[in-house]
Amino acid sequence: MAGLKGSDIISINDFSSSEIEHVFDVADTMSKGTKTINSLLKGKLMAAMFFEPSTRTRFSFEASMHRLGGDVLDFANTESTSVAKGENLADTIRIIDSYSDVIVIRHKYEGAARLAAKFASHPVINAGDGSGQHPTQTLLDLYTIRKAKGNIKGLRVGLVGDLKYGRTVHSLAYALSKIGAKIYLVSPEMLQMPDHILSDINKASIAGKTERLEDVIGELDVIYMTRVQKERFGDLNEYAKVSRAYTITRDTMANAQKDAILMHPLPRINEISADVDSMKNAKYFEQAANGIPIRMALLAMVLGAM
Ligand code: CP
């Protein structure tokens, strides 16, 4: 990916470490919010096509587009579109592509964003495809880690919870491995990281694998919690067996390093108790807020304004 102008953003694997750093540099510039930045995308239209629920990703993309002076076509409710009449994804994309300059898509099927990119002439950004990837989340996750810790290489990062269905941890594992962090996989047996991802990433980057968070929490610089993805389970009895696998409390944090940071892509259900929110380790709200400079940077870059 040499420069992002005109590019689709489908997988975190499309980014080299230096390209990720460049996105961070542009995000730093975006945080300044100057007059020039606020009109960078004047006259441009972003289509937000969310076939699955979202709060953070959808609203931060929409806010980012508005903050850059652009406009948004909202596709948040498929019931009010011809998708409800049975129109297929390819035709829907062809039409929306002809009305907009960039498409942001979230879909329940893995591979849907890549398929959309095949039928769109404008850039397509994957805002989460089933249990596949969530590359823009990973960029804001890495940005949050770098801001808190100063660097990412060599850090010990625990990925905790639903490593099977969680698209955020799939993208993050690829990126951490590429950058040279040490990954600790913490999940119930039923929710382990898929083999195809483990075989793709650098073996040396996996520092540990366990079902018990207490075995490794004291070693971690970053504790990355995830929600068990109820919507991906065919059998809710199976979900019930693991839905409360891990809950971080103030007592749990007493065993963590003093300066360990606690992250979560959110929404959380019961993975982090509310009394942890006021601890200085808690970075998940700052993490969600970082969606704005990162997504402003990505929109400006794919539309050739930066
Ligand atoms: N982190 C994340 O993707 O949140 P939303 O589902 O609310 O967009």
Coordinates of C-alpha atoms and ligand atoms in Angstrom, one line a residue:
M1 CA 0.0 0.0 0.0
A2 CA 2.1 3.0 -1.2
G3 CA 0.1 6.0 0.0
L4 CA -3.6 5.5 0.8
K5 CA -5.2 7.7 -2.0
G6 CA -7.9 5.6 -3.7
S7 CA -7.2 2.5 -1.6
D8 CA -9.6 0.2 0.1
I9 CA -9.0 -0.6 3.7
I10 CA -10.1 -4.2 4.1
S11 CA -7.4 -5.9 6.2
I12 CA -4.8 -4.7 8.7
N13 CA -2.4 -7.0 6.8
D14 CA -2.4 -4.4 3.9
F15 CA -0.4 -2.0 6.2
S16 CA 3.3 -2.2 6.9
S17 CA 4.6 -1.0 10.2
S18 CA 5.8 2.3 8.6
E19 CA 2.4 2.9 7.0
I20 CA 0.8 2.4 10.4
E21 CA 3.2 5.0 11.9
H22 CA 2.3 7.4 9.0
V23 CA -1.5 7.0 9.9
F24 CA -0.6 7.9 13.5
D25 CA 1.3 11.0 12.3
V26 CA -1.7 12.1 10.2
A27 CA -4.0 11.4 13.2
D28 CA -1.8 13.6 15.4
T29 CA -2.3 16.4 12.8
M30 CA -6.0 15.8 12.8
S31 CA -6.2 16.2 16.6
K32 CA -5.2 19.9 16.0
G33 CA -8.6 20.6 14.3
T34 CA -7.5 23.7 12.4
K35 CA -9.7 25.6 9.9
T36 CA -7.9 23.9 7.0
I37 CA -8.5 20.4 8.5
N38 CA -12.2 21.3 9.0
S39 CA -12.7 21.8 5.3
L40 CA -10.4 19.2 3.9
L41 CA -13.3 17.0 2.6
K42 CA -15.8 19.8 1.7
G43 CA -18.0 18.5 -1.1
K44 CA -17.2 14.8 -0.5
L45 CA -19.8 12.2 0.6
M46 CA -19.3 9.2 2.8
A47 CA -21.8 6.4 2.7
A48 CA -22.2 4.7 6.0
M49 CA -23.6 1.2 5.3
F50 CA -24.1 -0.6 8.6
F51 CA -25.8 -4.0 8.2
E52 CA -25.0 -4.8 11.9
P53 CA -25.4 -2.6 15.0
S54 CA -22.7 -0.1 15.9
T55 CA -22.2 2.8 18.2
R56 CA -18.5 3.7 18.2
T57 CA -17.5 2.8 14.7
R58 CA -20.5 4.3 12.9
F59 CA -20.7 7.5 15.0
S60 CA -17.0 8.1 14.9
F61 CA -16.8 7.7 11.2
E62 CA -19.8 10.0 10.7
A63 CA -18.3 12.6 13.2
S64 CA -15.0 12.4 11.4
M65 CA -16.5 13.1 8.1
H66 CA -18.4 16.0 9.5
R67 CA -15.3 17.3 11.2
L68 CA -13.5 17.3 7.9
G69 CA -16.2 19.3 6.2
G70 CA -17.8 16.4 4.3
D71 CA -21.3 15.0 4.3
V72 CA -22.7 11.6 5.2
L73 CA -25.3 9.3 3.5
D74 CA -26.7 7.1 6.2
F75 CA -27.5 3.5 5.6
A76 CA -28.0 2.5 9.2
N77 CA -31.4 0.9 8.9
T78 CA -31.6 -1.7 6.2
E79 CA -35.4 -2.1 6.7
S80 CA -35.8 1.3 5.0
T81 CA -33.8 0.4 1.9
S82 CA -34.3 -2.1 -0.9
V83 CA -32.2 -4.6 0.9
A84 CA -35.5 -5.4 2.7
K85 CA -36.9 -6.3 -0.7
G86 CA -34.1 -8.8 -1.3
E87 CA -31.6 -6.6 -3.3
N88 CA -28.2 -8.3 -3.2
L89 CA -25.0 -6.8 -1.8
A90 CA -23.3 -6.3 -5.2
D91 CA -26.2 -4.3 -6.7
T92 CA -26.6 -2.3 -3.5
I93 CA -22.9 -1.4 -3.5
R94 CA -23.0 -0.5 -7.2
I95 CA -25.8 2.0 -6.5
I96 CA -24.4 3.5 -3.3
D97 CA -21.0 3.8 -5.0
S98 CA -22.5 5.9 -7.8
Y99 CA -23.9 8.3 -5.2
S100 CA -20.8 8.7 -2.9
D101 CA -17.0 9.2 -2.8
V102 CA -16.2 6.6 -0.1
I103 CA -18.1 3.6 1.4
V104 CA -17.8 2.5 5.0
I105 CA -19.4 -0.9 5.5
R106 CA -20.1 -3.2 8.4
H107 CA -21.6 -6.6 7.6
K108 CA -22.3 -9.9 9.4
Y109 CA -20.5 -11.9 6.7
E110 CA -16.8 -12.3 6.7
G111 CA -15.5 -11.2 3.3
A112 CA -18.4 -8.8 2.7
A113 CA -16.2 -5.7 2.7
R114 CA -13.8 -7.3 0.2
L115 CA -16.8 -8.2 -2.0
A116 CA -18.0 -4.7 -1.8
A117 CA -14.6 -3.4 -2.9
K118 CA -14.9 -5.5 -6.0
F119 CA -18.1 -3.8 -7.1
A120 CA -17.2 -0.2 -6.0
S121 CA -15.1 2.2 -7.9
H122 CA -14.5 4.4 -4.8
P123 CA -12.6 3.4 -1.7
V124 CA -14.3 0.9 0.6
I125 CA -13.4 0.8 4.3
N126 CA -14.2 -2.3 6.3
A127 CA -15.9 -1.4 9.6
G128 CA -16.1 -5.0 10.7
D129 CA -17.0 -8.1 8.6
G130 CA -18.5 -10.9 10.7
S131 CA -15.7 -12.7 12.6
G132 CA -13.2 -11.5 10.1
Q133 CA -11.4 -8.2 10.7
H134 CA -11.9 -4.7 12.1
P135 CA -8.8 -2.9 10.7
T136 CA -9.7 0.7 11.7
Q137 CA -10.3 -0.5 15.3
T138 CA -6.9 -2.0 15.3
L139 CA -5.3 1.3 14.2
L140 CA -7.0 3.2 17.0
D141 CA -6.1 0.4 19.4
L142 CA -2.4 0.7 18.4
Y143 CA -2.6 4.5 18.5
T144 CA -3.9 4.2 22.1
I145 CA -1.2 1.8 23.2
R146 CA 1.5 4.0 21.6
K147 CA 0.2 7.1 23.3
A148 CA 0.1 5.4 26.7
K149 CA 3.3 3.4 26.5
G150 CA 5.4 5.4 24.0
N151 CA 6.0 2.3 21.8
I152 CA 4.5 -1.0 20.9
K153 CA 7.5 -3.2 19.9
G154 CA 8.5 -5.6 22.7
L155 CA 5.3 -4.9 24.8
R156 CA 3.6 -7.9 26.4
V157 CA -0.1 -7.8 25.3
G158 CA -2.7 -10.1 26.7
L159 CA -5.7 -10.7 24.3
V160 CA -8.4 -11.9 26.6
G161 CA -11.9 -13.5 26.0
D162 CA -13.5 -14.4 22.7
L163 CA -10.5 -14.9 20.5
K164 CA -12.5 -17.2 18.2
Y165 CA -15.2 -14.8 17.0
G166 CA -13.7 -11.4 18.0
R167 CA -12.7 -9.6 14.9
T168 CA -10.9 -6.9 16.8
V169 CA -8.4 -9.4 18.3
H170 CA -8.0 -11.0 14.9
S171 CA -6.8 -7.8 13.3
L172 CA -4.9 -6.8 16.4
A173 CA -3.0 -10.1 16.6
Y174 CA -1.8 -9.7 13.0
A175 CA -0.6 -6.1 13.7
L176 CA 1.1 -6.8 17.0
S177 CA 3.0 -9.7 15.5
K178 CA 4.2 -7.6 12.6
I179 CA 5.3 -4.8 14.9
G180 CA 7.1 -7.2 17.3
A181 CA 5.0 -7.2 20.4
K182 CA 4.7 -10.4 22.6
I183 CA 1.1 -11.8 22.5
Y184 CA -0.5 -13.8 25.4
L185 CA -3.6 -15.6 24.3
V186 CA -6.1 -15.9 27.2
S187 CA -9.4 -17.7 26.4
P188 CA -11.7 -20.6 27.2
E189 CA -10.9 -23.7 25.2
M190 CA -14.1 -23.1 23.2
L191 CA -13.0 -19.6 22.1
Q192 CA -9.4 -20.0 21.1
M193 CA -7.7 -18.0 18.3
P194 CA -8.4 -19.7 15.0
D195 CA -5.6 -21.9 13.6
H196 CA -5.5 -20.0 10.3
I197 CA -4.5 -16.8 12.1
L198 CA -2.0 -18.6 14.3
S199 CA -0.4 -20.1 11.3
D200 CA -0.2 -16.8 9.5
I201 CA 1.4 -14.8 12.3
N202 CA 5.0 -15.0 13.4
K203 CA 5.2 -18.0 15.9
A204 CA 7.8 -16.1 18.0
S205 CA 5.3 -13.4 18.8
I206 CA 3.1 -15.8 20.8
A207 CA 4.6 -15.7 24.3
G208 CA 1.9 -17.6 26.1
K209 CA -1.5 -19.4 25.8
T210 CA -3.7 -20.1 28.8
E211 CA -7.3 -20.3 30.0
R212 CA -6.4 -18.6 33.3
L213 CA -5.9 -14.8 33.2
E214 CA -4.5 -14.9 36.8
D215 CA -1.5 -17.0 35.4
V216 CA -0.3 -14.2 33.2
I217 CA -1.9 -10.9 34.3
G218 CA 1.2 -9.9 36.3
E219 CA 3.4 -10.1 33.2
L220 CA 1.2 -7.9 31.0
D221 CA 1.9 -4.3 29.8
V222 CA -1.5 -4.3 28.1
I223 CA -4.6 -6.2 29.1
Y224 CA -7.0 -6.2 26.1
M225 CA -10.4 -7.5 27.2
T226 CA -13.2 -8.6 24.7
R227 CA -16.9 -9.3 24.8
V228 CA -18.0 -12.9 24.1
Q229 CA -19.8 -12.4 20.7
K230 CA -23.2 -13.8 21.6
E231 CA -24.5 -13.0 18.1
R232 CA -22.0 -15.5 16.5
F233 CA -23.2 -18.5 18.5
G234 CA -25.6 -21.0 16.8
D235 CA -26.4 -22.5 20.3
L236 CA -27.1 -20.1 23.1
N237 CA -26.4 -23.0 25.6
E238 CA -22.8 -22.9 24.4
Y239 CA -22.7 -19.1 24.9
A240 CA -24.0 -19.5 28.4
K241 CA -21.0 -21.7 29.3
V242 CA -18.5 -19.0 28.5
S243 CA -20.4 -15.7 28.7
R244 CA -18.9 -14.8 32.1
A245 CA -15.5 -16.4 31.5
Y246 CA -13.5 -13.2 32.6
T247 CA -14.5 -10.2 34.7
I248 CA -11.9 -7.6 35.6
T249 CA -12.4 -6.1 39.0
R250 CA -10.3 -3.8 41.3
D251 CA -9.2 -7.0 43.0
T252 CA -8.0 -8.5 39.7
M253 CA -6.2 -5.3 38.9
A254 CA -4.3 -5.6 42.2
N255 CA -2.3 -8.4 40.6
A256 CA -1.5 -6.4 37.4
Q257 CA 1.6 -4.3 36.9
K258 CA 1.0 -0.8 38.3
D259 CA 1.4 0.8 34.9
A260 CA -0.4 -1.9 32.9
I261 CA -3.1 -0.4 30.7
L262 CA -6.6 -1.9 30.5
M263 CA -8.3 -1.8 27.1
H264 CA -11.6 -3.0 25.6
P265 CA -13.0 -2.2 22.1
L266 CA -16.5 -2.0 23.8
P267 CA -19.3 -2.5 24.2
R268 CA -18.6 -4.3 27.4
I269 CA -21.2 -6.6 29.0
N270 CA -19.6 -7.9 32.2
E271 CA -15.9 -8.1 31.3
I272 CA -14.9 -5.0 33.3
S273 CA -16.7 -3.9 36.5
A274 CA -17.7 -0.3 36.6
D275 CA -15.6 0.5 39.7
V276 CA -12.4 -0.1 37.5
D277 CA -13.4 2.9 35.3
S278 CA -11.8 5.5 37.6
M279 CA -8.5 3.6 37.8
K280 CA -5.6 5.3 35.9
N281 CA -5.1 1.9 34.1
A282 CA -8.5 2.1 32.5
K283 CA -8.0 3.3 28.9
Y284 CA -11.1 2.1 27.1
F285 CA -13.0 5.4 26.9
E286 CA -9.9 7.2 25.7
Q287 CA -9.5 4.3 23.2
A288 CA -13.0 4.8 21.8
A289 CA -12.3 8.6 21.6
N290 CA -9.2 7.9 19.5
G291 CA -11.5 6.6 16.8
I292 CA -12.0 10.3 15.8
P293 CA -8.4 11.3 14.8
I294 CA -7.7 7.9 13.4
R295 CA -10.8 7.8 11.2
M296 CA -10.4 11.4 10.2
A297 CA -6.9 10.5 9.1
L298 CA -8.0 7.4 7.1
L299 CA -10.9 9.3 5.4
A300 CA -8.6 12.2 4.4
M301 CA -5.9 9.8 3.2
V302 CA -8.1 7.5 1.0
L303 CA -9.8 10.6 -0.5
G304 CA -6.4 12.1 -1.4
A305 CA -6.6 15.1 0.9
M306 CA -3.5 14.2 3.0
Ligands
CP1 N1 -15.6 -1.3 18.9 C1 -16.7 -1.3 18.1 O1 -16.6 -1.8 17.0 O2 -17.8 -0.8 18.6 P1 -19.2 -0.7 17.9 O3 -19.7 -2.1 17.6 O4 -20.1 0.1 18.8 O5 -19.0 0.1 16.6

